[in-house]
Amino acid sequence: MIKVLSVASECVPFIKTGGLADVAGALPAALSEQGVDMRVLLPGYPAVLAALGASHTVLEDGALFGGPAQLLAGEAEGIKLYVLEAEHLYERSGTPYLGPEGRDWADNPQRFAALSWVAARLGAEGAEDWRPDLVHAHDWQGAFAPYYLKRHFDSAVPSVLTIHNVAFHGMASAALLTDLRLDPADFTPEGFEFYGSINALKAGILFADKITTVSPTYSKELTRPEFGAGLDGVIRARGTDLSGILNGIDTNAWDPAHDDALAEHYASYRHVKKKQANTEALRAEFGLPPADGPLCVVVSRLTEQKGLDLLLEALPALIENGGQLALLGSGDAALELAYREAAATEPNVAVYIGYNEAVSHRVIAGGDAIIVPSRFEPCGLTQLYGLRYGTIPLVALTGGLADTVIPASPAALSAGVATGIQVFPLTADALRQSLIDLCALFRRPDDWAALRRNAMDQAVGWERSAAAYTHLYGELVPS
Ligand code: ADP
Ligand code: GLC
């Protein structure tokens, strides 16, 4: 059995700001079916410590990046956890990355370098009777682990870095080189230096034995300047060490036939015919009037990446064609305000500004279509929820969105394989046209029903991707 230490800054069901948490939380169970023993190392945020049941200390460090720390081992919600308890780094309110005023914590470089350090130490030395065969780091927050393993611990333990979003580099001032336990000799353009600063993700890209990202299309996009966020050259240089493994979703948590979040007035369903009750329930919950056209939904962070400014521009076309919008999201203040204003002036638009897991299930279950017009999308999970719930995805042709949705061209419709609608190029005009197409398709009941059936038949679980990760680990760990 291969033993893998996964190191991440968030993990469902303990702490989540985005899809990274879903993936980190789903991998251990998915991989255990493949014979992989995965344990997850997380920072000891208050929410994580509270969720951790009985635990015991397996490592101690009197001076971990500015204070004492201990590594606790335990289990919660079926996941074997290592929790890094370090009051000076993680015992705070706010999100994993931001203080209560919405600004990055100034010591984020130290907070996640510490996490990566402990991952590397655990990889190199083990604790008690468990030493991983491989360390799997996620995003910049874990990206120094491959570096520390090789440079500080001189360890042969292999590592994998998964890039969930190349836009986040984990930049730090060069003045922190010593504090972050980095070798100044590596502070070069060939090393982790990036325009005069330290770049954690670059260190991971250079030092991990293999790099993965969360969809095949994004793995190709990453090597191009338009998508590589300045790291495309370094990524290109890794050649075939980079691969794309598509995310799955937790098909138990996201199951239209058994969904506990579908409270009163909603109904679980195996067949899309029963979905209409949920659409009515969602209209009622969001205060939307009855309508004949499609109820479009969005569940998203409201940021530049997600392209929802374009949806605002295209919205009148949807409404004029009989459609409606129910949006659940939070993020940029300007976008939150713009959507609130749209809802205040247009009865067929309703928004819930905030983060709410249960509401997200009802929105997905009740929507006729889910709109994901991302400028880039490494994988994207909400279009997968949409497929599973027969909520037709309208997506941009990028990253994982391109890999998971088969557009409803006449040929795909007649071949019975279409699952959604794609918008390309991603402009407000093209999105407008796609929304008009969506409304027209919705008015062709047979085509729409076929689309829904095809969508619900898609395999969106973890099986195939868990096998791909297991294969990758096997290439690095001699059996
Ligand atoms: P990203 O990680 O870039 O935000 P993903 O589509 O991979 O995008 O994952 C987003 C995850 O966060 C999904 O599980 C989605 O349902 C959830 N989510 C996003 N916004 C909200 C919200 N306002 N309320 C509840 N869940 C949300
Ligand atoms: C990132 C990406 C998203 C992906 C998620 C999980 O947050 O933005 O596309 O689905 O990571 O891998």
Short mmCIF file of C-alpha atoms in Angstrom, two decimals, residues 29-431:
data_model
loop_
_atom_site.label_atom_id
_atom_site.label_comp_id
_atom_site.label_asym_id
_atom_site.label_seq_id
_atom_site.Cartn_x
_atom_site.Cartn_y
_atom_site.Cartn_z
CA ALA A 29 -11.48 8.17 0.29
CA ALA A 30 -11.21 8.00 -3.50
CA LEU A 31 -7.60 6.85 -3.27
CA SER A 32 -8.16 4.40 -0.49
CA GLU A 33 -10.31 2.42 -2.93
CA GLN A 34 -7.19 2.23 -5.09
CA GLY A 35 -5.10 0.93 -2.22
CA VAL A 36 -3.45 4.25 -1.32
CA ASP A 37 -3.10 5.22 2.36
CA MET A 38 -3.44 9.00 2.22
CA ARG A 39 -3.22 11.27 5.24
CA VAL A 40 -3.85 15.00 5.10
CA LEU A 41 -1.73 17.67 6.78
CA LEU A 42 -3.64 20.87 7.58
CA PRO A 43 -2.90 24.08 9.46
CA GLY A 44 -4.42 24.17 12.94
CA TYR A 45 -7.02 26.85 12.24
CA PRO A 46 -9.64 27.04 15.01
CA ALA A 47 -12.20 25.24 12.82
CA VAL A 48 -9.81 22.37 12.13
CA LEU A 49 -8.79 21.97 15.78
CA ALA A 50 -12.45 22.00 16.78
CA ALA A 51 -13.26 19.24 14.28
CA LEU A 52 -10.34 17.08 15.33
CA GLY A 53 -11.53 14.57 17.90
CA ALA A 54 -9.14 12.56 20.04
CA SER A 55 -5.58 13.29 18.97
CA HIS A 56 -2.06 12.98 20.20
CA THR A 57 1.19 14.81 19.60
CA VAL A 58 3.57 13.13 17.18
CA LEU A 59 6.15 15.89 16.61
CA GLU A 60 7.19 19.01 18.45
CA ASP A 61 9.06 22.08 17.31
CA GLY A 62 10.09 24.74 19.84
CA ALA A 63 10.71 27.38 17.17
CA LEU A 64 8.67 26.97 14.01
CA PHE A 65 8.79 30.22 12.06
CA GLY A 66 8.41 32.40 15.14
CA GLY A 67 6.89 30.26 17.86
CA PRO A 68 6.33 26.79 19.27
CA ALA A 69 4.31 24.20 17.39
CA GLN A 70 3.18 20.63 17.70
CA LEU A 71 1.89 18.20 15.17
CA LEU A 72 -1.27 16.39 16.22
CA ALA A 73 -2.40 13.12 14.69
CA GLY A 74 -6.03 12.08 14.70
CA GLU A 75 -9.00 11.31 12.56
CA ALA A 76 -12.15 13.26 11.72
CA GLU A 77 -14.99 12.55 9.30
CA GLY A 78 -13.18 9.45 8.12
CA ILE A 79 -10.04 11.39 7.11
CA LYS A 80 -6.71 10.63 8.79
CA LEU A 81 -5.32 14.01 9.74
CA TYR A 82 -2.11 15.65 10.83
CA VAL A 83 -2.92 19.06 12.24
CA LEU A 84 -0.20 21.61 12.76
CA GLU A 85 -1.06 23.41 15.98
CA ALA A 86 0.88 26.69 16.09
CA GLU A 87 -0.94 29.44 17.91
CA HIS A 88 1.24 32.22 16.49
CA LEU A 89 0.42 31.20 12.92
CA TYR A 90 -3.12 29.86 12.75
CA GLU A 91 -5.08 30.70 15.90
CA ARG A 92 -7.05 33.59 14.35
CA SER A 93 -10.47 34.46 13.06
CA GLY A 94 -11.04 35.20 9.36
CA THR A 95 -10.51 32.94 6.38
CA PRO A 96 -7.39 30.81 5.93
CA TYR A 97 -5.77 33.66 4.01
CA LEU A 98 -7.48 36.91 4.96
CA GLY A 99 -7.94 38.86 8.15
CA PRO A 100 -11.35 40.17 9.21
CA GLU A 101 -10.88 43.32 7.06
CA GLY A 102 -10.46 41.17 3.96
CA ARG A 103 -6.72 41.72 3.53
CA ASP A 104 -4.09 38.98 3.24
CA TRP A 105 -2.41 38.23 6.54
CA ALA A 106 1.00 39.91 6.37
CA ASP A 107 2.71 36.73 7.54
CA ASN A 108 1.11 34.39 4.98
CA PRO A 109 4.57 33.52 3.60
CA GLN A 110 5.66 32.28 7.05
CA ARG A 111 2.32 30.60 7.77
CA PHE A 112 2.43 28.39 4.71
CA ALA A 113 6.19 27.95 4.60
CA ALA A 114 5.77 26.49 8.09
CA LEU A 115 3.10 24.12 6.79
CA SER A 116 5.37 23.05 3.93
CA TRP A 117 8.32 22.67 6.29
CA VAL A 118 6.43 20.26 8.51
CA ALA A 119 5.22 18.34 5.44
CA ALA A 120 8.83 17.94 4.34
CA ARG A 121 9.97 16.94 7.83
CA LEU A 122 7.20 14.37 8.05
CA GLY A 123 8.15 13.14 4.60
CA ALA A 124 11.83 12.88 5.40
CA GLU A 125 11.67 11.58 8.96
CA GLY A 126 8.18 10.23 9.50
CA ALA A 127 6.46 10.35 12.86
CA GLU A 128 5.82 7.41 15.12
CA ASP A 129 5.19 4.43 12.90
CA TRP A 130 4.15 6.28 9.72
CA ARG A 131 6.42 7.73 7.07
CA PRO A 132 4.95 8.63 3.70
CA ASP A 133 6.39 7.16 0.51
CA LEU A 134 5.48 10.39 -1.24
CA VAL A 135 4.44 13.95 -0.42
CA HIS A 136 1.62 15.46 -2.49
CA ALA A 137 1.48 19.25 -2.15
CA HIS A 138 -1.38 21.45 -3.32
CA ASP A 139 -0.96 24.98 -4.69
CA TRP A 140 1.53 27.58 -3.45
CA GLN A 141 0.66 26.96 0.18
CA GLY A 142 2.30 23.53 0.01
CA ALA A 143 4.79 24.33 -2.71
CA PHE A 144 7.89 24.74 -0.55
CA ALA A 145 7.53 21.13 0.62
CA PRO A 146 9.26 19.68 -2.48
CA TYR A 147 11.97 22.32 -2.11
CA TYR A 148 12.62 21.67 1.60
CA LEU A 149 12.60 17.92 1.04
CA LYS A 150 15.41 18.15 -1.47
CA ARG A 151 17.38 21.12 -0.20
CA HIS A 152 17.11 20.90 3.59
CA PHE A 153 16.34 17.32 4.39
CA ASP A 154 18.33 15.92 1.50
CA SER A 155 15.56 13.39 1.19
CA ALA A 156 14.87 10.99 -1.63
CA VAL A 157 11.18 10.94 -0.79
CA PRO A 158 9.45 11.98 -4.03
CA SER A 159 6.89 14.74 -4.29
CA VAL A 160 4.01 15.78 -6.51
CA LEU A 161 2.74 19.34 -6.82
CA THR A 162 -0.82 19.91 -7.97
CA ILE A 163 -1.54 23.35 -9.39
CA HIS A 164 -5.18 24.23 -8.78
CA ASN A 165 -4.72 27.82 -9.87
CA VAL A 166 -1.50 29.24 -11.30
CA ALA A 167 -2.70 32.78 -10.66
CA PHE A 168 -1.74 32.50 -6.98
CA HIS A 169 2.05 32.44 -6.59
CA GLY A 170 2.64 32.94 -2.90
CA MET A 171 4.97 35.90 -3.37
CA ALA A 172 7.23 37.08 -0.55
CA SER A 173 9.80 39.81 -0.19
CA ALA A 174 13.40 38.84 -0.81
CA ALA A 175 14.11 40.12 2.70
CA LEU A 176 12.43 36.96 4.03
CA LEU A 177 14.91 34.53 2.45
CA THR A 178 16.48 33.51 5.75
CA ASP A 179 13.24 33.65 7.73
CA LEU A 180 11.65 31.24 5.27
CA ARG A 181 14.67 28.91 5.49
CA LEU A 182 15.44 29.33 1.81
CA ASP A 183 18.93 29.05 0.40
CA PRO A 184 20.00 32.45 -1.05
CA ALA A 185 21.87 30.47 -3.73
CA ASP A 186 18.47 29.46 -5.13
CA PHE A 187 17.30 33.06 -5.34
CA THR A 188 18.02 33.30 -9.06
CA PRO A 189 15.90 33.37 -12.21
CA GLU A 190 16.68 29.64 -12.59
CA GLY A 191 15.51 29.18 -8.98
CA PHE A 192 12.48 30.58 -7.18
CA GLU A 193 13.27 34.24 -7.78
CA PHE A 194 10.50 35.99 -9.72
CA TYR A 195 10.89 39.65 -10.65
CA GLY A 196 12.91 40.36 -7.52
CA SER A 197 10.70 38.47 -5.06
CA ILE A 198 10.34 34.95 -3.74
CA ASN A 199 7.76 32.83 -5.58
CA ALA A 200 6.62 29.77 -3.64
CA LEU A 201 4.74 28.17 -6.53
CA LYS A 202 7.82 28.46 -8.74
CA ALA A 203 9.86 26.61 -6.11
CA GLY A 204 7.31 23.81 -6.19
CA ILE A 205 7.29 23.68 -9.98
CA LEU A 206 11.08 23.40 -10.02
CA PHE A 207 11.55 20.89 -7.22
CA ALA A 208 8.54 18.56 -7.35
CA ASP A 209 9.20 15.29 -9.14
CA LYS A 210 5.91 15.50 -10.99
CA ILE A 211 3.45 18.31 -11.50
CA THR A 212 -0.22 17.85 -12.09
CA THR A 213 -3.05 20.20 -12.70
CA VAL A 214 -6.75 19.62 -12.49
CA SER A 215 -7.74 19.15 -16.14
CA PRO A 216 -6.02 18.10 -19.36
CA THR A 217 -6.92 21.34 -21.15
CA TYR A 218 -5.57 23.52 -18.32
CA SER A 219 -2.33 21.51 -18.41
CA LYS A 220 -1.90 22.64 -22.01
CA GLU A 221 -3.04 26.19 -21.29
CA LEU A 222 -0.50 26.49 -18.46
CA THR A 223 2.33 26.27 -20.97
CA ARG A 224 1.05 29.33 -22.85
CA PRO A 225 1.77 32.94 -21.90
CA GLU A 226 -1.94 33.90 -21.87
CA PHE A 227 -2.62 31.44 -19.06
CA GLY A 228 0.73 30.80 -17.37
CA ALA A 229 0.78 33.95 -15.24
CA GLY A 230 4.49 34.38 -15.95
CA LEU A 231 5.31 30.77 -15.04
CA ASP A 232 4.57 29.24 -18.44
CA GLY A 233 8.27 29.10 -19.35
CA VAL A 234 9.21 27.24 -16.16
CA ILE A 235 6.28 24.91 -16.65
CA ARG A 236 7.18 24.28 -20.30
CA ALA A 237 10.67 23.34 -19.19
CA ARG A 238 9.22 20.50 -17.11
CA GLY A 239 7.94 18.90 -20.31
CA THR A 240 6.17 15.62 -19.74
CA ASP A 241 6.55 15.85 -15.96
CA LEU A 242 3.31 17.86 -16.15
CA SER A 243 -0.01 16.13 -16.62
CA GLY A 244 -3.67 17.00 -16.24
CA ILE A 245 -5.94 14.87 -14.08
CA LEU A 246 -9.55 15.98 -14.05
CA ASN A 247 -11.24 16.60 -10.71
CA GLY A 248 -14.24 14.55 -9.75
CA ILE A 249 -16.97 15.50 -7.32
CA ASP A 250 -18.19 13.77 -4.20
CA THR A 251 -21.16 11.93 -5.67
CA ASN A 252 -22.51 11.08 -2.21
CA ALA A 253 -22.55 14.67 -1.02
CA TRP A 254 -23.90 15.74 -4.43
CA ASP A 255 -26.61 13.21 -5.14
CA PRO A 256 -29.96 14.44 -6.45
CA ALA A 257 -31.59 11.24 -5.22
CA HIS A 258 -30.40 11.72 -1.62
CA ASP A 259 -29.59 15.31 -0.84
CA ASP A 260 -30.16 16.38 2.77
CA ALA A 261 -29.86 20.05 1.86
CA LEU A 262 -33.05 19.84 -0.18
CA ALA A 263 -35.21 21.11 2.64
CA GLU A 264 -38.97 21.52 2.68
CA HIS A 265 -40.65 22.08 -0.71
CA TYR A 266 -37.71 20.55 -2.54
CA ALA A 267 -37.67 16.92 -3.64
CA SER A 268 -34.91 14.41 -4.22
CA TYR A 269 -35.02 12.99 -7.71
CA ARG A 270 -33.63 10.27 -9.87
CA HIS A 271 -35.39 11.46 -12.99
CA VAL A 272 -35.33 14.98 -14.31
CA LYS A 273 -39.11 14.93 -14.66
CA LYS A 274 -39.30 15.50 -10.92
CA LYS A 275 -36.94 18.44 -11.07
CA GLN A 276 -39.66 20.98 -11.81
CA ALA A 277 -40.78 20.95 -8.16
CA ASN A 278 -37.31 22.14 -7.18
CA THR A 279 -37.34 24.90 -9.77
CA GLU A 280 -40.59 26.20 -8.28
CA ALA A 281 -39.19 25.86 -4.77
CA LEU A 282 -36.09 27.80 -5.76
CA ARG A 283 -38.18 30.56 -7.36
CA ALA A 284 -40.14 30.80 -4.13
CA GLU A 285 -37.01 30.77 -1.95
CA PHE A 286 -35.37 33.51 -4.02
CA GLY A 287 -38.59 35.54 -4.47
CA LEU A 288 -38.71 35.14 -8.25
CA PRO A 289 -42.06 35.28 -10.08
CA PRO A 290 -43.40 32.23 -11.96
CA ALA A 291 -41.98 32.02 -15.49
CA ASP A 292 -42.02 29.83 -18.58
CA GLY A 293 -38.37 30.37 -19.50
CA PRO A 294 -35.27 28.78 -18.00
CA LEU A 295 -34.18 29.56 -14.45
CA CYS A 296 -30.43 30.10 -14.79
CA VAL A 297 -28.24 29.86 -11.71
CA VAL A 298 -24.71 30.75 -10.60
CA VAL A 299 -22.78 29.48 -7.55
CA SER A 300 -19.44 31.19 -7.49
CA ARG A 301 -16.75 33.32 -6.00
CA LEU A 302 -17.31 36.78 -7.46
CA THR A 303 -13.89 37.52 -8.91
CA GLU A 304 -12.35 38.53 -12.22
CA GLN A 305 -11.56 34.87 -12.98
CA LYS A 306 -15.20 33.88 -13.05
CA GLY A 307 -16.28 36.30 -15.82
CA LEU A 308 -19.46 37.30 -14.01
CA ASP A 309 -19.03 40.94 -15.04
CA LEU A 310 -19.77 39.68 -18.57
CA LEU A 311 -22.90 37.96 -17.37
CA LEU A 312 -24.11 41.27 -15.93
CA GLU A 313 -23.71 42.83 -19.38
CA ALA A 314 -25.50 39.97 -21.09
CA LEU A 315 -28.28 39.70 -18.53
CA PRO A 316 -30.88 41.81 -20.37
CA ALA A 317 -30.83 39.32 -23.28
CA LEU A 318 -31.64 36.48 -20.90
CA ILE A 319 -34.53 38.37 -19.32
CA GLU A 320 -35.91 39.53 -22.69
CA ASN A 321 -36.02 35.91 -23.78
CA GLY A 322 -38.03 34.85 -20.79
CA GLY A 323 -35.17 33.63 -18.61
CA GLN A 324 -34.37 34.37 -15.00
CA LEU A 325 -31.24 34.42 -12.85
CA ALA A 326 -30.67 33.24 -9.29
CA LEU A 327 -27.11 33.86 -8.12
CA LEU A 328 -25.34 32.69 -4.98
CA GLY A 329 -21.93 34.23 -4.55
CA SER A 330 -19.55 36.42 -2.64
CA GLY A 331 -16.27 38.16 -3.30
CA ASP A 332 -15.34 41.47 -4.92
CA ALA A 333 -17.29 44.32 -3.37
CA ALA A 334 -17.98 45.97 -6.76
CA LEU A 335 -19.48 42.79 -8.22
CA GLU A 336 -21.51 42.11 -5.09
CA LEU A 337 -22.95 45.61 -5.35
CA ALA A 338 -23.62 45.34 -9.09
CA TYR A 339 -25.55 42.08 -8.63
CA ARG A 340 -27.48 43.50 -5.69
CA GLU A 341 -28.45 46.45 -7.88
CA ALA A 342 -29.47 44.17 -10.75
CA ALA A 343 -31.73 42.26 -8.38
CA ALA A 344 -33.20 45.48 -6.98
CA THR A 345 -34.18 46.77 -10.41
CA GLU A 346 -35.14 43.57 -12.25
CA PRO A 347 -37.77 41.24 -10.76
CA ASN A 348 -36.42 38.28 -12.72
CA VAL A 349 -33.01 38.52 -11.08
CA ALA A 350 -32.45 37.42 -7.48
CA VAL A 351 -29.20 37.20 -5.57
CA TYR A 352 -27.97 35.74 -2.31
CA ILE A 353 -24.70 37.45 -1.47
CA GLY A 354 -22.82 35.24 0.94
CA TYR A 355 -21.40 31.78 1.29
CA ASN A 356 -23.87 29.03 2.10
CA GLU A 357 -23.31 25.35 1.44
CA ALA A 358 -26.94 24.26 1.91
CA VAL A 359 -28.27 27.03 -0.34
CA SER A 360 -25.74 26.00 -2.98
CA HIS A 361 -27.32 22.54 -3.14
CA ARG A 362 -30.81 23.96 -3.52
CA VAL A 363 -29.67 26.41 -6.21
CA ILE A 364 -28.08 23.61 -8.21
CA ALA A 365 -31.06 21.31 -7.70
CA GLY A 366 -33.55 24.00 -8.68
CA GLY A 367 -31.80 25.60 -11.65
CA ASP A 368 -32.62 24.70 -15.23
CA ALA A 369 -29.14 25.78 -16.31
CA ILE A 370 -25.93 26.80 -14.55
CA ILE A 371 -23.82 29.57 -16.04
CA VAL A 372 -20.00 29.39 -15.71
CA PRO A 373 -18.46 32.05 -17.98
CA SER A 374 -14.94 31.86 -16.51
CA ARG A 375 -12.02 33.65 -18.18
CA PHE A 376 -9.94 30.69 -17.08
CA GLU A 377 -10.97 27.66 -15.07
CA PRO A 378 -8.42 25.04 -14.05
CA CYS A 379 -11.23 22.54 -13.54
CA GLY A 380 -14.40 23.98 -12.06
CA LEU A 381 -16.75 21.95 -9.94
CA THR A 382 -20.12 23.65 -10.26
CA GLN A 383 -20.59 22.57 -13.88
CA LEU A 384 -20.03 19.00 -12.66
CA TYR A 385 -22.69 19.45 -9.97
CA GLY A 386 -24.89 20.81 -12.75
CA LEU A 387 -24.36 17.72 -14.91
CA ARG A 388 -25.17 15.42 -12.02
CA TYR A 389 -28.37 17.31 -11.20
CA GLY A 390 -29.55 17.72 -14.79
CA THR A 391 -28.91 21.47 -14.51
CA ILE A 392 -27.53 22.21 -17.95
CA PRO A 393 -24.11 23.90 -17.89
CA LEU A 394 -23.46 26.92 -20.09
CA VAL A 395 -19.69 27.30 -19.91
CA ALA A 396 -16.74 29.12 -21.42
CA LEU A 397 -14.47 27.03 -23.62
CA THR A 398 -11.51 26.92 -21.25
CA GLY A 399 -9.72 24.56 -18.87
CA GLY A 400 -11.82 21.92 -17.18
CA LEU A 401 -15.00 23.50 -18.50
CA ALA A 402 -13.92 22.55 -22.01
CA ASP A 403 -13.11 19.02 -20.87
CA THR A 404 -16.39 18.28 -19.15
CA VAL A 405 -19.16 19.74 -21.31
CA ILE A 406 -20.14 18.51 -24.78
CA PRO A 407 -21.80 21.39 -26.63
CA ALA A 408 -25.28 21.02 -28.09
CA SER A 409 -24.38 21.32 -31.76
CA PRO A 410 -26.97 19.85 -34.12
CA ALA A 411 -24.62 16.89 -34.68
CA ALA A 412 -24.07 16.27 -30.96
CA LEU A 413 -27.78 16.58 -30.30
CA SER A 414 -28.70 14.06 -32.94
CA ALA A 415 -25.93 11.72 -31.84
CA GLY A 416 -27.36 11.95 -28.30
CA VAL A 417 -24.13 13.06 -26.65
CA ALA A 418 -24.66 16.78 -25.98
CA THR A 419 -24.58 17.84 -22.32
CA GLY A 420 -24.48 21.63 -22.36
CA ILE A 421 -23.71 24.86 -24.14
CA GLN A 422 -20.32 26.45 -24.77
CA VAL A 423 -19.58 30.10 -25.29
CA PHE A 424 -16.60 31.06 -27.43
CA PRO A 425 -14.95 33.49 -27.67
CA LEU A 426 -15.77 34.74 -24.21
CA THR A 427 -17.20 38.21 -24.84
CA ALA A 428 -20.39 39.84 -23.59
CA ASP A 429 -21.79 39.60 -27.12
CA ALA A 430 -21.07 35.91 -27.48
CA LEU A 431 -22.47 35.26 -24.03
#
